[in-house]
C-alpha positions as a Markdown table, in Angstrom:
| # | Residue | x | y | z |
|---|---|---|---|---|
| 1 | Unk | -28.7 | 345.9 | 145.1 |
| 2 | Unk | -30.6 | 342.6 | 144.4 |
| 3 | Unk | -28.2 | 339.5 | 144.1 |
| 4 | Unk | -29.8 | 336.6 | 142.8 |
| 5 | Unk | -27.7 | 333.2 | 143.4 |
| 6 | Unk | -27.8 | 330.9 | 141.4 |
| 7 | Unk | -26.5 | 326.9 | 141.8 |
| 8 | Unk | -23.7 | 327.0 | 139.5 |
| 9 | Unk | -20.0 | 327.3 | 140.6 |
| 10 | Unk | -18.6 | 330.0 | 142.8 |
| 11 | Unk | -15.4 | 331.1 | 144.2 |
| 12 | Unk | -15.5 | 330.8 | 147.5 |
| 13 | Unk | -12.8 | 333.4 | 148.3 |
| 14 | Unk | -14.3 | 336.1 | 145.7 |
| 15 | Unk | -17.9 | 335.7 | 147.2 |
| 16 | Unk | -16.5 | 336.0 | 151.0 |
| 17 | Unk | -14.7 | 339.0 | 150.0 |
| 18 | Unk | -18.4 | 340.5 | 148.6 |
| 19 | Unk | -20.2 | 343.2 | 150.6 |
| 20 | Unk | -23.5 | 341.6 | 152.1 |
| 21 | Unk | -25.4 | 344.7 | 152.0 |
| 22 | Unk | -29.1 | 344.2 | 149.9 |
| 23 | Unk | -31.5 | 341.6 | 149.0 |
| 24 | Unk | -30.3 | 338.1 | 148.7 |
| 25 | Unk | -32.5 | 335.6 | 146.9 |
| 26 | Unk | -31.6 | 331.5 | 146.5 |
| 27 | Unk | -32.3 | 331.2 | 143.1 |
| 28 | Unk | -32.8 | 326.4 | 143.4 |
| 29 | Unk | -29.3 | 325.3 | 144.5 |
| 30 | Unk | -28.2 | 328.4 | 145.0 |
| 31 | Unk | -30.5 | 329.0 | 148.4 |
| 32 | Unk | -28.6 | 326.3 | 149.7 |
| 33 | Unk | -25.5 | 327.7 | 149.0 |
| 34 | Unk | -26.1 | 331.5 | 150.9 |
| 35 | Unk | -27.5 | 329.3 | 153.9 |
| 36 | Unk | -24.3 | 327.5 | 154.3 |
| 37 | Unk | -22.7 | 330.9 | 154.1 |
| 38 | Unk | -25.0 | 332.6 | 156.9 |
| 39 | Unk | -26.7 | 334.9 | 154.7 |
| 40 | Unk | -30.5 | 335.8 | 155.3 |
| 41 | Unk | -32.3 | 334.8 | 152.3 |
| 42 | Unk | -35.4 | 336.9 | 151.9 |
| 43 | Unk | -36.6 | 335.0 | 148.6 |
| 44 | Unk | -36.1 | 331.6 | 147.3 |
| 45 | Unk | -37.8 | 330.8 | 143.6 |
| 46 | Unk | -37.2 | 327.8 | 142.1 |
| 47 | Unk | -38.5 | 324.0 | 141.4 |
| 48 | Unk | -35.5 | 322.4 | 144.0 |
| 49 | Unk | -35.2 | 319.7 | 142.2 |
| 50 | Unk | -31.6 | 319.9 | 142.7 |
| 51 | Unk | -31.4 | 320.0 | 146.2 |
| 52 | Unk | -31.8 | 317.0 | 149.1 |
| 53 | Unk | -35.0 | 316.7 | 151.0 |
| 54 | Unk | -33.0 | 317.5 | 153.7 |
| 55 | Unk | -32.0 | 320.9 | 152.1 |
| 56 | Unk | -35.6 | 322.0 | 150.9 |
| 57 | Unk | -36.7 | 321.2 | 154.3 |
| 58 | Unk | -34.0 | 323.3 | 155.6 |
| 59 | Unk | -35.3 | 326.0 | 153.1 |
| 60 | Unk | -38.6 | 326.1 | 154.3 |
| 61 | Unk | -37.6 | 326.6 | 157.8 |
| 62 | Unk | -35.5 | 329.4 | 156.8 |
| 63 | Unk | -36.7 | 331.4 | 153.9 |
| 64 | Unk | -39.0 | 334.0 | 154.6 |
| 65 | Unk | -40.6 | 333.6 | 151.0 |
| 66 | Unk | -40.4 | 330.8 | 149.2 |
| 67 | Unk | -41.5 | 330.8 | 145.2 |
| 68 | Unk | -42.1 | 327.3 | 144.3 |
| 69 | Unk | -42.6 | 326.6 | 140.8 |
| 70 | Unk | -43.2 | 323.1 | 138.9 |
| 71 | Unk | -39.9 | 321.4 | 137.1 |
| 72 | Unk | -42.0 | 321.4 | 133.9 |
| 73 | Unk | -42.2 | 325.0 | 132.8 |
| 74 | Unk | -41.5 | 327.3 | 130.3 |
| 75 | Unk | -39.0 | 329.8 | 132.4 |
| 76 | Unk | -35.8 | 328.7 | 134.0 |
| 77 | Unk | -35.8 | 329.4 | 137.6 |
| 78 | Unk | -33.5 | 332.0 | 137.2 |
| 79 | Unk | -35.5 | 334.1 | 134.5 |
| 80 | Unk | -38.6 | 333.6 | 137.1 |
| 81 | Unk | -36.4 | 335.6 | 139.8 |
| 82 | Unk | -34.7 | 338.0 | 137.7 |
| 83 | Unk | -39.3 | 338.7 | 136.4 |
| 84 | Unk | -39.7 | 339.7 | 140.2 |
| 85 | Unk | -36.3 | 341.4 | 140.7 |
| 86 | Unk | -37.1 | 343.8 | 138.1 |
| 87 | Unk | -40.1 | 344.9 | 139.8 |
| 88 | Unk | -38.0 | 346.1 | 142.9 |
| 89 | Unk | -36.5 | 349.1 | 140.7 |
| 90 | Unk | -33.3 | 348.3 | 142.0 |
| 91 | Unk | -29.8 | 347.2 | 140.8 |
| 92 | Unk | -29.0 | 343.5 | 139.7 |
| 93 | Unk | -26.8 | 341.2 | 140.1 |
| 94 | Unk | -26.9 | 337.2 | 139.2 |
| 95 | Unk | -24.0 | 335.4 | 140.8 |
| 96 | Unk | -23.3 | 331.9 | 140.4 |
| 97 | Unk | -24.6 | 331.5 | 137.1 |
| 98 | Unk | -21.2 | 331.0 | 135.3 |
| 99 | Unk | -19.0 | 328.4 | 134.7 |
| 100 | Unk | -21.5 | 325.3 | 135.2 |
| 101 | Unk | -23.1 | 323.8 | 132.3 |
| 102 | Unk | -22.8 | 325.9 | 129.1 |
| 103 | Unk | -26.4 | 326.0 | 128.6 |
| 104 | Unk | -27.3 | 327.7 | 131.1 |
| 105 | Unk | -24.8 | 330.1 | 131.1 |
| 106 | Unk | -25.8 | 331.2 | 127.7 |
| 107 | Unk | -29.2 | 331.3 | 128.4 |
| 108 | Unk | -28.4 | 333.6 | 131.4 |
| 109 | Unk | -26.2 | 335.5 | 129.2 |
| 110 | Unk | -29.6 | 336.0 | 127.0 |
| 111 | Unk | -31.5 | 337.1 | 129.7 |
| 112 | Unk | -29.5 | 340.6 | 130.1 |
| 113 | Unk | -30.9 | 341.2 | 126.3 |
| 114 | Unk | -34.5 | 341.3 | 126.9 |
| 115 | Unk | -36.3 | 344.0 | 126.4 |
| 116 | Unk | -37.0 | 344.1 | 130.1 |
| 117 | Unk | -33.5 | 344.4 | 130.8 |
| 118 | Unk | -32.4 | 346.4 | 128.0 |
| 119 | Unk | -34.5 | 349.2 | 129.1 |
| 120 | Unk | -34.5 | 348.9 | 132.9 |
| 121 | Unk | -33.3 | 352.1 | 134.6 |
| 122 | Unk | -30.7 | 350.4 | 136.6 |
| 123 | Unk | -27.8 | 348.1 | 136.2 |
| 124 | Unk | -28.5 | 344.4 | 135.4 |
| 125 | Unk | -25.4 | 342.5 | 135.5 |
| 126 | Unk | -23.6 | 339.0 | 135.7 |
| 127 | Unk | -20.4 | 338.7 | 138.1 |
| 128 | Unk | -18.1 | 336.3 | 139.1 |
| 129 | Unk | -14.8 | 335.6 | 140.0 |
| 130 | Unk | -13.2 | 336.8 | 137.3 |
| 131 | Unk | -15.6 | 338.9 | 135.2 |
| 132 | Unk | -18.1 | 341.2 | 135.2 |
| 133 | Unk | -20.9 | 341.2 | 132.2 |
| 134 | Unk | -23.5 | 344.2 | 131.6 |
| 135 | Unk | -25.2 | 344.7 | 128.3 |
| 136 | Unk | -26.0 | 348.0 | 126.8 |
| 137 | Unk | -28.2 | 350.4 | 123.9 |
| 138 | Unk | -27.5 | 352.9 | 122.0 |
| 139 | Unk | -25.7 | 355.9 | 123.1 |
| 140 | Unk | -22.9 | 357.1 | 125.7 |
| 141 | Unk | -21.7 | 356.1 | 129.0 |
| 142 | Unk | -18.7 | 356.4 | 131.1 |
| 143 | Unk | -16.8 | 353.2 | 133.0 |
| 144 | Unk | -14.7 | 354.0 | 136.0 |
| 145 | Unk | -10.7 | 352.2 | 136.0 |
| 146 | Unk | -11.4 | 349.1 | 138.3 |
| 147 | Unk | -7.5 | 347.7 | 139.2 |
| 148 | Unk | -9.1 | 344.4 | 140.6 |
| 149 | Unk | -10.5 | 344.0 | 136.7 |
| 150 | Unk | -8.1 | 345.4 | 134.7 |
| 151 | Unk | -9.3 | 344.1 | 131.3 |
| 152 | Unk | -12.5 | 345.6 | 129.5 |
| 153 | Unk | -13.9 | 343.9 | 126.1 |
| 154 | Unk | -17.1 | 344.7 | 123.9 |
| 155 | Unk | -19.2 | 341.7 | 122.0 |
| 156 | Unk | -21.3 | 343.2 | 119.6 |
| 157 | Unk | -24.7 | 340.5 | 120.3 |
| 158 | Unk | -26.6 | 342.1 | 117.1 |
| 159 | Unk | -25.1 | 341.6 | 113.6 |
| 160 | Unk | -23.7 | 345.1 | 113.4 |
| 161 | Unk | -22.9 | 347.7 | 116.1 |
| 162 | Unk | -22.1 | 350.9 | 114.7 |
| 163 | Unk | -20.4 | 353.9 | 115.7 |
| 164 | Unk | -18.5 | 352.4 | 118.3 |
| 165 | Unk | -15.5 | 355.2 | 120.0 |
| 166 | Unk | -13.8 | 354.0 | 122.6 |
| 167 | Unk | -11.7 | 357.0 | 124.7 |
| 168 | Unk | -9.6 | 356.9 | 127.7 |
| 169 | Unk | -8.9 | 353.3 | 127.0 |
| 170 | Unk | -5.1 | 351.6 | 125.8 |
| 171 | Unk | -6.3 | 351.2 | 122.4 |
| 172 | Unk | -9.2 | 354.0 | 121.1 |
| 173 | Unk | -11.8 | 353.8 | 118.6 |
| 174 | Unk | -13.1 | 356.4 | 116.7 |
| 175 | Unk | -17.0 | 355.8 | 114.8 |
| 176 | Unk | -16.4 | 352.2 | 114.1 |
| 177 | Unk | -18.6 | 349.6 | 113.0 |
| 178 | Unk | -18.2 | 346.0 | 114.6 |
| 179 | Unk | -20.0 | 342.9 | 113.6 |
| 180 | Unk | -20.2 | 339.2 | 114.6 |
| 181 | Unk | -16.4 | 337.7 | 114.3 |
| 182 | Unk | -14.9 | 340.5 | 115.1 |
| 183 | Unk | -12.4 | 339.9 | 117.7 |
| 184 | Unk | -10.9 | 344.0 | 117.9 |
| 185 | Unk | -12.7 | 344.9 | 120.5 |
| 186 | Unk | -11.0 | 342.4 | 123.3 |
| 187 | Unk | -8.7 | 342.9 | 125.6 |
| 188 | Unk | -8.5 | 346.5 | 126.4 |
| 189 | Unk | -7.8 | 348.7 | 129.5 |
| 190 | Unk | -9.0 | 351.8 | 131.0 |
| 191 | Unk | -5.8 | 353.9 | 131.1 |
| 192 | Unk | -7.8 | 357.3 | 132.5 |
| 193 | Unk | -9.5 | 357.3 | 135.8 |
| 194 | Unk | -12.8 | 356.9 | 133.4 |
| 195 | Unk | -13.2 | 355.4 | 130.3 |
| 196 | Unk | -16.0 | 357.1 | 127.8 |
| 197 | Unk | -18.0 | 354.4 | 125.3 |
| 198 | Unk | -20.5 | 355.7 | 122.7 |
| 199 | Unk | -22.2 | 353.7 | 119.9 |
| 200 | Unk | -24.8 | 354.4 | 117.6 |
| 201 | Unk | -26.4 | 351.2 | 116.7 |
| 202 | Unk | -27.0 | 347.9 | 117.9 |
| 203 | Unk | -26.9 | 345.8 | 121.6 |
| 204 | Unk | -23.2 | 345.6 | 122.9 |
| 205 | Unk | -22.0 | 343.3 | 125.6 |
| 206 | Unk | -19.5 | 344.5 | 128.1 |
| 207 | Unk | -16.9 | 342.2 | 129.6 |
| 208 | Unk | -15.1 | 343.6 | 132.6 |
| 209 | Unk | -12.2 | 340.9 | 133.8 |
| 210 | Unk | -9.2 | 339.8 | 135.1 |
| 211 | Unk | -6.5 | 336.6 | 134.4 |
């Protein structure tokens, strides 16, 4: 696993209770942040032009690999790491890039539907506290019962998604079309040790979460 960290907020008591197994990259701020936690940063990318002079030199001294790009560009930092983490042909996960200002978070959101990500072999997904979002194509998966987030919910994030059936879960669907507006698809739970998801048409979003 690959966890990019971003500079955004995190819960402190979610993110100590996080394995530290894989690759952690500093992703700006956010280098900052898992060097204050102890955590060997392998990677940093950014422009740090939200961190102290005191904390970039901090980051040189401790990063093994730093990425340094210039604050006028046409990639957010975060796109930039999420480019080489791709390359790794491992699993992904961007923390810390919730709840902070709303446009970033959206244009993180955006990142899980590029092509690059759509078609990647492994899981690319954002996680915080409280939720858990992975975006998905056209055809069938399964979704083990998670008791720590109870609550599963699918976006369509193209006009239509069609064919959606939803088994296993407190409210089923069978071969239905969603589009944008559409608020049906909220709020469900996994009532079978797995849940099975199938959908013909479309990019869905999955929201995995808890109160």
């Amino acid at each position: 696993m690959i966890n990019l960290v971003g500079g955004g907020p995190i819960n402190e008591q979610w993110f100590k209770s996080l394995p530290k197994k894989g690759c952690w990259i500093g992703v700006d701020k956010g280098t900052v942040f898992l060097l204050n936690h102890h955590i060997e940063v392998e990677h940093a990318f950014g422009d740090f032009d939200s961190v102290t002079s005191n904390e970039k030199e901090t980051i040189i001294q401790k990063v093994g690999s730093i990425h340094e790009e210039p604050a006028d560009k046409d990639m957010t930092d975060m796109e930039l790491a999420l480019e080489w983490a791709l390359k790794q042909n491992q699993p992904v996960r961007m923390i810390g890039v919730t709840g902070g200002r709303q446009d970033h978070f959206f244009g993180n959101v955006q990142l899980l539907l590029s092509d690059n990500v759509l078609n990647y072999e492994h899981t690319v997904m954002i996680e915080d506290g409280n939720n858990q979002i992975t975006c998905h194509v056209p055809g069938s998966f399964k979704v083990e019962k998670n008791e720590v987030l109870p609550y599963i919910s699918f976006i369509p994030f193209t006009k239509r998604v069609k064919g959606l059936s939803l088994s296993g879960v407190k409210y089923p669907l069978e071969n239905k079309d969603i589009t944008y507006g559409m608020t049906l698809t909220l709020s469900n739970e996994i009532l079978d040790n797995f849940a099975s998801i199938s959908f013909d048409e479309g990019i869905l979003m999955m929201i995995r979460s808890r109160d």
